[in-house]
CSV table of C-alpha atoms and ligand atoms in Angstrom, one decimal:
chain,number,residue,atom,x,y,z
A,1,MET,CA,13.6,96.0,101.3
A,2,LYS,CA,10.2,95.2,102.8
A,3,VAL,CA,7.4,96.1,103.2
A,4,TYR,CA,5.7,98.7,106.5
A,5,ASN,CA,2.5,99.0,107.3
A,6,TYR,CA,3.0,101.9,110.2
A,7,LYS,CA,-0.3,103.4,112.0
A,8,ASN,CA,1.1,105.9,112.7
A,9,LEU,CA,4.7,107.7,111.3
A,10,LEU,CA,6.3,108.4,115.2
A,11,GLU,CA,6.7,105.3,114.8
A,12,CYS,CA,9.1,105.3,112.5
A,13,HIS,CA,12.8,105.2,112.5
A,14,LYS,CA,13.9,105.6,108.9
A,15,ASN,CA,13.4,109.0,107.0
A,16,VAL,CA,10.5,109.3,104.7
A,17,ILE,CA,10.4,109.8,101.6
A,18,TYR,CA,6.5,111.8,100.8
A,19,PRO,CA,5.9,111.4,97.3
A,20,ILE,CA,1.7,114.4,97.0
A,21,TYR,CA,0.1,115.3,93.9
A,22,GLU,CA,-1.1,119.7,93.8
A,23,GLU,CA,-4.5,118.2,94.2
A,24,ASP,CA,-3.4,116.9,97.3
A,25,ILE,CA,-3.1,117.7,101.4
A,26,ILE,CA,-1.1,116.8,103.6
A,27,CYS,CA,-2.1,113.5,105.0
A,28,GLU,CA,-2.6,114.1,109.6
A,29,ASN,CA,-0.3,111.2,109.7
A,30,VAL,CA,2.6,113.2,108.8
A,31,LYS,CA,0.6,116.8,109.7
A,32,ASN,CA,0.5,115.8,113.5
A,33,VAL,CA,4.5,115.3,113.0
A,34,LEU,CA,5.0,118.4,111.0
A,35,GLY,CA,1.8,120.8,112.3
A,36,ASP,CA,0.9,122.5,109.3
A,37,CYS,CA,3.1,122.9,106.3
A,38,ASP,CA,1.0,122.6,103.2
A,39,ASP,CA,2.1,126.5,102.0
A,40,PHE,CA,5.6,125.6,101.5
A,41,ILE,CA,6.0,122.3,100.4
A,42,LYS,CA,6.3,122.1,96.9
A,43,LYS,CA,3.7,120.5,95.1
A,44,SER,CA,4.9,120.7,91.3
A,45,LEU,CA,6.6,117.9,89.7
A,46,ASN,CA,10.0,117.1,90.0
A,47,GLU,CA,10.3,119.4,92.8
A,48,ILE,CA,11.8,118.6,95.9
A,49,THR,CA,10.8,120.4,99.5
A,50,ILE,CA,13.6,118.4,102.4
A,51,ILE,CA,12.4,118.7,105.9
A,52,TYR,CA,14.1,118.5,108.8
A,53,THR,CA,12.7,117.4,112.3
A,54,PHE,CA,16.0,118.1,114.0
A,55,LYS,CA,16.1,115.0,116.3
A,56,LYS,CA,12.4,115.9,117.9
A,57,TYR,CA,10.9,112.4,116.3
A,58,ASN,CA,12.4,109.1,115.3
A,59,PHE,CA,13.6,110.2,111.5
A,60,GLU,CA,15.5,113.1,110.4
A,61,THR,CA,13.9,114.0,107.2
A,62,ILE,CA,10.9,113.9,105.6
A,63,THR,CA,11.4,114.7,101.5
A,64,PHE,CA,8.5,115.6,99.4
A,65,ILE,CA,8.7,114.6,96.0
A,66,GLY,CA,6.4,116.9,93.5
A,67,LEU,CA,4.1,114.9,90.9
A,68,GLY,CA,2.7,118.0,89.6
A,69,SER,CA,-1.4,117.1,88.6
A,70,LYS,CA,-3.1,113.7,89.4
A,71,LYS,CA,-4.5,114.4,85.8
A,72,THR,CA,-1.3,114.9,83.5
A,73,ILE,CA,0.5,112.5,86.1
A,74,THR,CA,2.2,108.9,83.5
A,75,THR,CA,4.2,106.3,85.3
A,76,GLU,CA,7.4,107.8,82.3
A,77,LYS,CA,6.7,110.9,84.9
A,78,LEU,CA,6.8,109.3,87.8
A,79,ARG,CA,10.2,107.7,86.7
A,80,LYS,CA,11.6,110.2,86.2
A,81,ALA,CA,10.8,112.1,90.1
A,82,PHE,CA,11.7,108.6,91.1
A,83,LEU,CA,14.9,108.8,90.0
A,84,ASN,CA,15.6,112.2,91.0
A,85,VAL,CA,13.9,112.2,94.2
A,86,SER,CA,15.9,108.9,95.1
A,87,LYS,CA,19.5,110.6,94.1
A,88,LYS,CA,19.4,112.3,97.3
A,89,ILE,CA,18.9,109.5,99.6
A,90,LYS,CA,22.0,109.5,101.4
A,91,LYS,CA,20.0,106.9,105.0
A,92,GLU,CA,18.5,104.0,105.3
A,93,SER,CA,14.9,105.7,104.1
A,94,VAL,CA,10.8,104.6,103.7
A,95,PHE,CA,8.5,105.4,100.7
A,96,LEU,CA,5.0,106.4,101.3
A,97,ALA,CA,3.3,104.2,98.2
A,98,ASN,CA,0.1,105.1,99.0
A,99,THR,CA,-0.4,108.9,98.1
A,100,ALA,CA,1.3,108.4,94.9
A,101,ILE,CA,-1.9,106.5,93.6
A,102,THR,CA,-4.0,108.1,91.2
A,103,ASP,CA,-7.4,105.9,89.8
A,104,LYS,CA,-4.8,104.6,87.0
A,105,ILE,CA,-1.8,104.1,88.7
A,106,ASP,CA,-2.1,100.7,91.3
A,107,ILE,CA,0.1,101.0,94.3
A,108,HIS,CA,1.4,97.6,92.9
A,109,LYS,CA,2.5,99.8,89.6
A,110,ILE,CA,4.1,102.7,92.0
A,111,THR,CA,6.4,100.2,94.0
A,112,GLU,CA,7.9,99.1,90.9
A,113,LEU,CA,8.4,102.5,89.7
A,114,PHE,CA,9.7,103.0,92.9
A,115,ILE,CA,11.9,100.7,93.6
A,116,GLU,CA,12.6,100.1,89.9
A,117,SER,CA,14.0,103.9,89.3
A,118,TYR,CA,15.7,103.3,93.0
A,119,VAL,CA,18.1,100.9,91.9
A,120,TYR,CA,18.5,102.1,88.8
A,121,ALA,CA,20.1,105.4,90.8
A,122,SER,CA,21.9,103.3,93.0
A,123,TYR,CA,24.4,102.4,90.0
A,124,LYS,CA,27.7,104.2,89.8
A,125,GLU,CA,30.5,103.7,86.6
A,126,ARG,CA,32.8,102.5,89.1
A,127,ILE,CA,36.2,102.7,89.4
A,128,ILE,CA,38.0,99.1,88.9
A,129,GLY,CA,39.6,98.3,92.2
A,130,HIS,CA,37.1,100.5,94.2
A,131,ASP,CA,34.8,99.0,96.3
A,132,GLU,CA,31.5,99.0,95.4
A,133,GLN,CA,29.7,102.3,97.0
A,134,GLU,CA,27.1,100.2,99.3
A,135,PHE,CA,23.2,100.1,98.8
A,136,ILE,CA,20.8,102.0,101.0
A,137,ASP,CA,18.3,100.7,102.1
A,138,VAL,CA,14.3,101.2,101.4
A,139,ASP,CA,11.4,100.5,102.4
A,140,ILE,CA,8.3,100.8,101.4
A,141,ILE,CA,5.3,102.1,103.5
A,142,ALA,CA,1.5,99.7,101.4
A,143,PHE,CA,-1.8,99.6,102.7
A,144,GLU,CA,-1.9,96.5,100.8
A,145,ASP,CA,0.9,93.8,99.8
A,146,VAL,CA,3.6,95.5,97.3
A,147,SER,CA,6.4,92.1,98.5
A,148,GLU,CA,6.2,90.4,94.4
A,149,ASP,CA,5.8,94.3,93.4
A,150,ILE,CA,9.4,94.9,95.0
A,151,LYS,CA,11.1,91.7,94.1
A,152,ILE,CA,9.8,92.5,90.7
A,153,GLY,CA,11.0,96.1,90.6
A,154,TYR,CA,14.4,95.0,92.3
A,155,SER,CA,14.8,92.5,89.3
A,156,TYR,CA,14.0,95.0,86.6
A,157,GLY,CA,16.5,98.2,88.1
A,158,SER,CA,19.8,95.3,89.3
A,159,GLY,CA,19.1,93.4,85.4
A,160,ILE,CA,19.4,96.7,84.2
A,161,ASN,CA,22.7,97.6,86.1
A,162,TYR,CA,24.2,94.5,85.4
A,163,ALA,CA,24.4,95.4,81.6
A,164,ARG,CA,25.7,98.7,82.1
A,165,LYS,CA,28.8,97.2,84.5
A,166,LEU,CA,29.6,95.0,81.9
A,167,ALA,CA,28.6,97.7,79.0
A,168,ASP,CA,30.7,100.4,81.3
A,169,THR,CA,34.2,97.9,81.7
A,170,PRO,CA,36.6,99.1,79.7
A,171,ALA,CA,37.9,96.8,76.4
A,172,ASN,CA,41.1,96.0,78.2
A,173,LEU,CA,38.8,94.5,81.2
A,174,MET,CA,35.9,93.1,79.3
A,175,THR,CA,37.3,91.0,76.3
A,176,PRO,CA,35.5,88.1,74.3
A,177,TYR,CA,36.5,85.4,77.0
A,178,ILE,CA,35.2,87.4,79.8
A,179,MET,CA,31.9,87.9,78.4
A,180,VAL,CA,31.8,84.1,78.1
A,181,GLU,CA,33.2,84.0,81.9
A,182,GLU,CA,30.3,86.5,82.9
A,183,ALA,CA,28.4,84.4,80.4
A,184,ILE,CA,28.6,81.1,82.5
A,185,ALA,CA,28.2,82.7,85.4
A,186,LEU,CA,25.2,84.0,85.6
A,187,ALA,CA,23.8,80.0,83.4
A,188,LYS,CA,25.2,78.4,86.3
A,189,GLN,CA,23.5,81.4,88.8
A,190,TYR,CA,19.7,80.4,87.6
A,191,ASN,CA,20.4,76.8,85.8
A,192,MET,CA,20.3,77.5,82.5
A,193,GLU,CA,21.7,75.2,79.8
A,194,TYR,CA,24.4,77.1,77.9
A,195,THR,CA,26.9,76.4,75.1
A,196,ILE,CA,30.1,78.0,74.3
A,197,LEU,CA,31.2,78.1,70.9
A,198,ASP,CA,34.9,78.6,70.3
A,199,LYS,CA,37.1,79.1,67.5
A,200,ASN,CA,37.4,76.1,66.9
A,201,SER,CA,33.4,75.0,66.7
A,202,LEU,CA,33.2,78.8,64.2
A,203,GLU,CA,35.6,77.2,62.2
A,204,GLU,CA,34.1,73.6,61.3
A,205,MET,CA,31.0,75.4,61.2
A,206,GLY,CA,31.9,78.0,58.1
A,207,ALA,CA,31.0,81.1,60.9
A,208,GLY,CA,32.9,83.0,58.4
A,209,GLY,CA,30.5,86.8,59.1
A,210,ILE,CA,32.3,86.1,62.7
A,211,LEU,CA,35.3,85.1,61.8
A,212,SER,CA,36.9,87.4,59.1
A,213,VAL,CA,35.9,90.5,62.1
A,214,ASN,CA,37.7,88.1,64.6
A,215,GLN,CA,41.9,87.8,62.4
A,216,GLY,CA,43.1,90.8,64.2
A,217,SER,CA,42.7,90.1,67.0
A,218,HIS,CA,44.7,88.4,69.1
A,219,ILE,CA,41.9,87.3,71.5
A,220,PRO,CA,39.8,84.5,69.3
A,221,ALA,CA,35.5,85.2,69.2
A,222,TYR,CA,33.1,82.8,71.0
A,223,MET,CA,29.4,82.8,70.0
A,224,ILE,CA,27.6,82.6,73.5
A,225,ILE,CA,24.1,80.6,73.3
A,226,LEU,CA,22.3,80.9,76.7
A,227,LYS,CA,19.1,78.9,77.1
A,228,TYR,CA,15.5,79.6,78.9
A,229,THR,CA,12.9,76.6,79.6
A,230,ASN,CA,9.8,77.3,81.0
A,231,SER,CA,7.0,77.2,79.1
A,232,ASP,CA,5.9,74.6,76.2
A,233,THR,CA,5.7,77.0,73.8
A,234,PRO,CA,8.1,77.7,70.8
A,235,TYR,CA,11.6,79.3,71.4
A,236,ASN,CA,12.1,83.2,70.8
A,237,ALA,CA,15.6,83.8,70.4
A,238,ILE,CA,16.8,87.7,71.7
A,239,VAL,CA,21.0,88.4,70.1
A,240,GLY,CA,23.5,91.1,71.1
A,241,LYS,CA,26.0,92.4,69.6
A,242,GLY,CA,29.4,91.7,71.2
A,243,LEU,CA,31.7,93.5,69.7
A,244,THR,CA,34.2,94.0,73.1
A,245,PHE,CA,36.0,97.5,71.2
A,246,ASP,CA,35.6,98.7,67.3
A,247,SER,CA,38.4,100.3,66.3
A,248,GLY,CA,37.0,100.4,62.2
A,249,GLY,CA,39.8,98.0,61.6
A,250,TYR,CA,41.5,98.9,58.4
A,251,ASN,CA,38.8,101.5,57.9
A,252,LEU,CA,40.3,102.6,61.2
A,253,LYS,CA,38.0,105.0,62.9
A,254,SER,CA,39.4,108.9,63.4
A,255,ASN,CA,38.1,108.5,66.7
A,256,CYS,CA,37.4,105.0,68.4
A,257,TYR,CA,36.1,106.9,72.0
A,258,GLY,CA,33.5,105.0,73.2
A,259,MET,CA,33.8,101.7,71.0
A,260,LYS,CA,34.0,100.0,74.6
A,261,TYR,CA,29.8,100.1,74.4
A,262,ASP,CA,29.7,98.2,71.1
A,263,MET,CA,28.6,95.5,73.5
A,264,CYS,CA,26.1,97.4,74.6
A,265,GLY,CA,23.8,94.7,72.6
A,266,GLY,CA,25.4,91.4,74.2
A,267,ALA,CA,25.3,92.8,77.3
A,268,ASN,CA,21.7,93.2,76.9
A,269,VAL,CA,20.9,90.1,76.2
A,270,LEU,CA,22.1,88.8,79.3
A,271,ALA,CA,20.1,91.4,81.8
A,272,ILE,CA,17.6,90.1,79.6
A,273,MET,CA,18.1,86.4,80.8
A,274,LYS,CA,18.8,87.3,84.1
A,275,ILE,CA,15.5,89.9,84.8
A,276,LEU,CA,13.7,86.4,82.8
A,277,ALA,CA,15.1,84.1,85.1
A,278,SER,CA,14.9,86.0,88.1
A,279,THR,CA,11.3,86.4,88.1
A,280,LYS,CA,11.1,83.0,86.6
A,281,ALA,CA,8.7,84.7,83.4
A,282,LYS,CA,6.9,81.6,81.2
A,283,VAL,CA,8.8,81.8,78.1
A,284,ASN,CA,11.2,79.9,76.7
A,285,VAL,CA,14.4,82.3,74.9
A,286,TYR,CA,17.4,82.0,73.4
A,287,GLY,CA,20.2,84.2,74.3
A,288,ILE,CA,22.5,84.5,71.5
A,289,ILE,CA,25.9,86.8,71.8
A,290,PRO,CA,28.9,86.9,69.5
A,291,THR,CA,31.8,88.3,70.4
A,292,THR,CA,34.5,89.8,69.6
A,293,GLU,CA,36.7,92.7,69.2
A,294,ASN,CA,37.9,94.2,66.0
A,295,LEU,CA,41.2,95.2,65.7
A,296,ILE,CA,43.9,95.4,63.1
A,297,SER,CA,47.1,93.3,61.8
A,298,SER,CA,49.4,91.5,59.6
A,299,LYS,CA,46.2,88.7,60.0
A,300,ALA,CA,43.1,91.6,60.0
A,301,TYR,CA,40.4,91.5,57.5
A,302,ARG,CA,40.4,94.2,54.7
A,303,PRO,CA,38.0,95.8,52.0
A,304,GLN,CA,37.5,93.7,49.2
A,305,ASP,CA,38.0,90.5,51.1
A,306,VAL,CA,35.7,88.2,50.3
A,307,ILE,CA,33.9,86.1,52.0
A,308,THR,CA,31.8,83.1,53.0
A,309,THR,CA,29.4,82.8,55.9
A,310,LEU,CA,27.0,81.3,57.7
A,311,SER,CA,24.3,81.1,55.2
A,312,LYS,CA,26.9,80.3,52.4
A,313,LYS,CA,25.4,84.0,51.3
A,314,THR,CA,28.7,85.1,50.4
A,315,VAL,CA,29.3,88.9,51.3
A,316,GLU,CA,32.3,91.8,49.1
A,317,ILE,CA,33.6,94.1,52.1
A,318,VAL,CA,33.5,97.6,51.6
A,319,SER,CA,34.1,98.7,54.4
A,320,THR,CA,36.0,96.6,57.4
A,321,ASP,CA,33.6,99.1,59.9
A,322,ALA,CA,31.4,97.6,59.0
A,323,GLU,CA,31.4,95.0,61.4
A,324,GLY,CA,28.6,94.1,63.5
A,325,ARG,CA,26.1,93.1,60.8
A,326,LEU,CA,28.7,90.3,59.3
A,327,ILE,CA,29.2,89.2,63.6
A,328,LEU,CA,25.7,88.9,63.7
A,329,CYS,CA,24.0,87.9,60.4
A,330,ASP,CA,25.7,84.2,61.5
A,331,ALA,CA,24.4,84.1,64.8
A,332,LEU,CA,20.9,85.3,63.1
A,333,THR,CA,21.4,82.3,61.3
A,334,TYR,CA,22.6,80.2,64.3
A,335,ALA,CA,19.8,81.4,65.5
A,336,GLN,CA,17.0,80.1,63.1
A,337,SER,CA,19.0,76.4,63.2
A,338,LEU,CA,18.2,76.2,66.8
A,339,GLY,CA,14.4,76.9,65.7
A,340,ALA,CA,13.6,80.0,67.4
A,341,ASP,CA,11.0,81.3,65.5
A,342,SER,CA,11.2,85.5,66.2
A,343,ILE,CA,14.4,87.3,66.6
A,344,ILE,CA,14.9,90.4,68.3
A,345,ASP,CA,18.6,91.1,67.7
A,346,MET,CA,20.0,94.1,69.9
A,347,ALA,CA,22.6,96.1,68.5
A,348,THR,CA,24.9,99.4,68.4
A,349,LEU,CA,25.2,98.8,64.5
A,350,THR,CA,25.1,102.3,63.1
A,351,GLY,CA,26.3,106.2,63.1
A,352,ALA,CA,23.6,106.4,60.8
A,353,CYS,CA,20.8,106.0,63.4
A,354,VAL,CA,22.4,108.5,66.1
A,355,ASN,CA,22.4,110.6,63.5
A,356,ALA,CA,18.7,110.0,62.8
A,357,LEU,CA,17.9,109.7,66.0
A,358,GLY,CA,20.2,111.4,68.2
A,359,ASN,CA,20.1,109.7,71.8
A,360,VAL,CA,16.1,110.2,72.1
A,361,TYR,CA,14.6,107.5,70.1
A,362,THR,CA,16.2,103.9,68.7
A,363,GLY,CA,15.9,102.4,65.2
A,364,VAL,CA,13.1,99.8,65.4
A,365,PHE,CA,13.1,97.9,62.2
A,366,SER,CA,10.5,94.7,61.5
A,367,ASN,CA,9.9,92.0,59.2
A,368,ASN,CA,5.8,91.6,60.0
A,369,ASP,CA,3.7,94.2,61.2
A,370,GLU,CA,2.0,92.6,63.2
A,371,TYR,CA,5.1,91.4,65.5
A,372,TYR,CA,6.2,95.5,65.3
A,373,TYR,CA,2.6,96.3,66.9
A,374,LYS,CA,2.8,93.9,69.6
A,375,PHE,CA,6.3,96.2,70.5
A,376,MET,CA,5.0,99.2,70.3
A,377,ASP,CA,3.0,98.0,73.2
A,378,ALA,CA,6.4,96.3,75.4
A,379,MET,CA,7.4,100.3,74.2
A,380,MET,CA,4.8,101.7,75.8
A,381,LYS,CA,3.8,99.9,78.4
A,382,SER,CA,8.1,100.4,80.1
A,383,ASP,CA,9.1,104.1,78.9
A,384,GLU,CA,10.8,102.8,76.6
A,385,LYS,CA,11.2,105.4,72.7
A,386,GLY,CA,11.5,103.5,69.5
A,387,TRP,CA,10.6,104.9,66.0
A,388,ARG,CA,10.5,102.5,62.9
A,389,LEU,CA,12.6,103.4,60.1
A,390,PRO,CA,11.8,101.5,56.8
A,391,LEU,CA,13.2,98.3,55.1
A,392,ASP,CA,12.5,98.8,51.5
A,393,ASP,CA,14.4,97.2,49.6
A,394,GLU,CA,15.9,99.8,47.6
A,395,TYR,CA,17.9,100.4,50.3
A,396,PHE,CA,18.8,96.6,50.0
A,397,LYS,CA,19.9,97.8,46.1
A,398,MET,CA,22.6,99.6,47.2
A,399,LEU,CA,24.4,97.0,48.4
A,400,GLU,CA,24.6,94.6,45.3
A,401,SER,CA,27.9,93.7,44.6
A,402,LYS,CA,29.9,92.2,41.0
A,403,SER,CA,32.0,89.7,43.6
A,404,ALA,CA,29.9,88.4,45.8
A,405,ASP,CA,25.7,87.9,47.0
A,406,PHE,CA,26.2,91.4,48.5
A,407,LYS,CA,28.7,93.9,50.0
A,408,ASN,CA,28.3,94.9,53.8
A,409,SER,CA,28.0,98.8,53.0
A,410,ALA,CA,27.3,100.6,50.0
A,411,GLY,CA,30.1,102.7,50.5
A,412,LYS,CA,28.7,105.9,50.1
A,413,PRO,CA,26.3,108.1,52.8
A,414,GLY,CA,22.3,107.6,52.6
A,415,GLY,CA,20.5,105.6,54.8
A,416,GLY,CA,22.8,103.8,56.9
A,417,ALA,CA,20.3,102.6,59.6
A,418,SER,CA,18.0,101.8,56.5
A,419,GLN,CA,21.1,100.2,55.1
A,420,ALA,CA,22.2,97.7,57.9
A,421,ALA,CA,19.1,96.7,58.6
A,422,CYS,CA,18.3,95.1,54.9
A,423,PHE,CA,21.3,93.5,55.2
A,424,LEU,CA,20.7,91.6,58.6
A,425,LYS,CA,17.5,90.7,56.5
A,426,GLN,CA,19.2,89.2,53.7
A,427,PHE,CA,19.3,86.2,57.3
A,428,ILE,CA,16.0,86.0,57.7
A,429,ASN,CA,14.3,83.4,56.7
A,430,GLU,CA,9.8,84.8,55.7
A,431,GLU,CA,8.5,83.0,58.7
A,432,THR,CA,10.5,84.4,61.7
A,433,LYS,CA,9.1,87.5,63.3
A,434,TRP,CA,11.9,89.9,63.6
A,435,ILE,CA,12.7,92.9,65.0
A,436,HIS,CA,15.9,94.9,64.8
A,437,LEU,CA,17.1,97.3,67.5
A,438,ASP,CA,19.7,100.3,66.5
A,439,ILE,CA,20.2,100.9,69.6
A,440,ALA,CA,23.7,103.2,69.0
A,441,GLY,CA,22.7,106.7,70.3
A,442,THR,CA,21.1,105.3,73.2
A,443,ALA,CA,22.7,102.6,74.9
A,444,ASN,CA,25.2,105.4,75.8
A,445,ASN,CA,25.0,108.9,76.8
A,446,ASP,CA,27.2,111.5,78.4
A,447,ILE,CA,26.9,110.0,82.1
A,448,GLY,CA,27.3,105.6,80.3
A,449,ALA,CA,25.6,103.2,79.5
A,450,THR,CA,22.0,103.1,80.0
A,451,GLY,CA,20.6,99.7,79.9
A,452,ALA,CA,18.5,101.2,77.1
A,453,MET,CA,15.5,99.1,75.3
A,454,ILE,CA,16.3,95.9,77.9
A,455,ARG,CA,12.8,96.4,79.8
A,456,SER,CA,10.6,97.0,76.3
A,457,VAL,CA,12.7,93.6,75.6
A,458,VAL,CA,11.4,92.2,78.7
A,459,ASN,CA,7.5,93.5,78.3
A,460,MET,CA,7.4,91.8,74.5
A,461,LEU,CA,8.4,88.8,75.6
A,462,LYS,CA,6.3,88.5,79.0
A,463,GLY,CA,3.5,89.3,76.3
B,501,LIG,N1,29.6,100.4,66.0
B,501,LIG,C1,29.6,101.4,65.1
B,501,LIG,C2,28.4,101.9,65.2
B,501,LIG,C3,28.5,103.2,66.4
B,501,LIG,C4,29.2,104.8,65.7
B,501,LIG,C5,28.1,102.5,66.9
B,501,LIG,C6,28.2,105.3,66.7
B,501,LIG,C7,27.9,103.8,67.8
B,501,LIG,C8,28.2,105.2,67.5
B,501,LIG,C9,29.7,100.3,63.6
B,501,LIG,O1,30.6,99.1,63.5
B,501,LIG,C10,29.7,101.5,62.3
B,501,LIG,O2,31.5,101.9,62.6
B,501,LIG,N2,29.2,101.4,61.5
B,501,LIG,C11,29.5,102.7,60.5
B,501,LIG,C12,29.0,101.1,59.5
B,501,LIG,C13,29.2,101.6,58.0
B,501,LIG,C14,30.8,102.0,57.2
B,501,LIG,C15,28.3,101.8,56.3
B,501,LIG,C16,29.2,103.8,60.7
B,501,LIG,O3,27.7,103.8,61.1
B,501,LIG,O4,30.2,104.1,60.4
B,502,LIG,ZN1,32.4,99.4,63.4
B,503,LIG,ZN1,30.7,98.2,65.7
């Protein structure tokens, strides 16, 4: 991807993508080529008009993408419009960035948004073993230097696609061990430090949460730790649920379809580390992924087992299907033992969150208002939707147990997303700033994995 500055569009050999607002008329440059065609170009938001030049010029088509009114345009609307037009790009093209500028949205933002959307749109859920589809190059025409913005847009888009690819890969081909291999490859590519805690190390440490969930699987569990260092400030931690397949265990799910996506939190962590490293962000971050499957065998954990987590807190298992919180609690304890003073965790944690918010909003929980408001800003800046849900003690009371410090599930419905979040909160020290993102509804949709919340977390960490 390059930046071009054509004085005359006739010099251009590639197809042209032309964003246009209702208030604007087509620029002279293009008018000289096409004639007076303002009347039949649709300029309302998301309307596309493709004009074929029939080899009269060096380029075959000009594709206009309507942006509606300049007064009502937002970065969110631009993302959708750019995504829409990107899906139509079949040949090498150039994007006219200048015509999309407004008083509030400058050329740098336009370039970043277009490139990110274009790269995102280029992703296809691929059949394993089939060749990767060719990536069609798109250049930018801008009257300023936007090469840095191209790099940023590209690293966001390709980072998010990396998470989508890991998550879309079926569970037989994305095992805990393969997650480990992916993490090591990523660490090596960007010169990050890494530690892989294998089953023996987890046993020595007493990480009974993750080990209990792992009992039913013949593939051992791992805790993956990546360390990105590029600042003098304290370390943040991001923690992601890396459950490569959730059958529910003895509380067997009636339908496990979709449960390959139970490692989306972990995939997000790898993608965030990749984006931070590829943009050389000035932060210190630990990326932590507890990874295992949740299956059934004669060795699997059972309802009413009492287990001891890494924190030494004991848990009565009410449901073997409430496994996410059990692998996460050990990861949260471990993150704090490394010295992280703020933690963001991401997990496809509860069906209750899907019931409450559908696939529109991510459930957001926090123990610190200031930290939450900062995250809200990051979500707004990223055009991602999250809705704060409560963490009141009443939800934790539902987890009272006679045989252990608390239960892993109330065993009855009502406030399930908050119950799960309150369970996690038991493992967070008071002084640790913490955000828990329940991405059960947003991590994937009918089309596949989305990479939801990657942008927000990156922007939060970048500050
Ligand atoms: N991975 C699921 C949550 C989930 C459900 C994600 C639907 C995506 C779509 C999680 O491990 C789970 O099974 N949670 C249980 C908890 C319950 C037993 C307390 C749930 O939500 O039903
Ligand atoms: Zn489950
Ligand atoms: Zn799960």
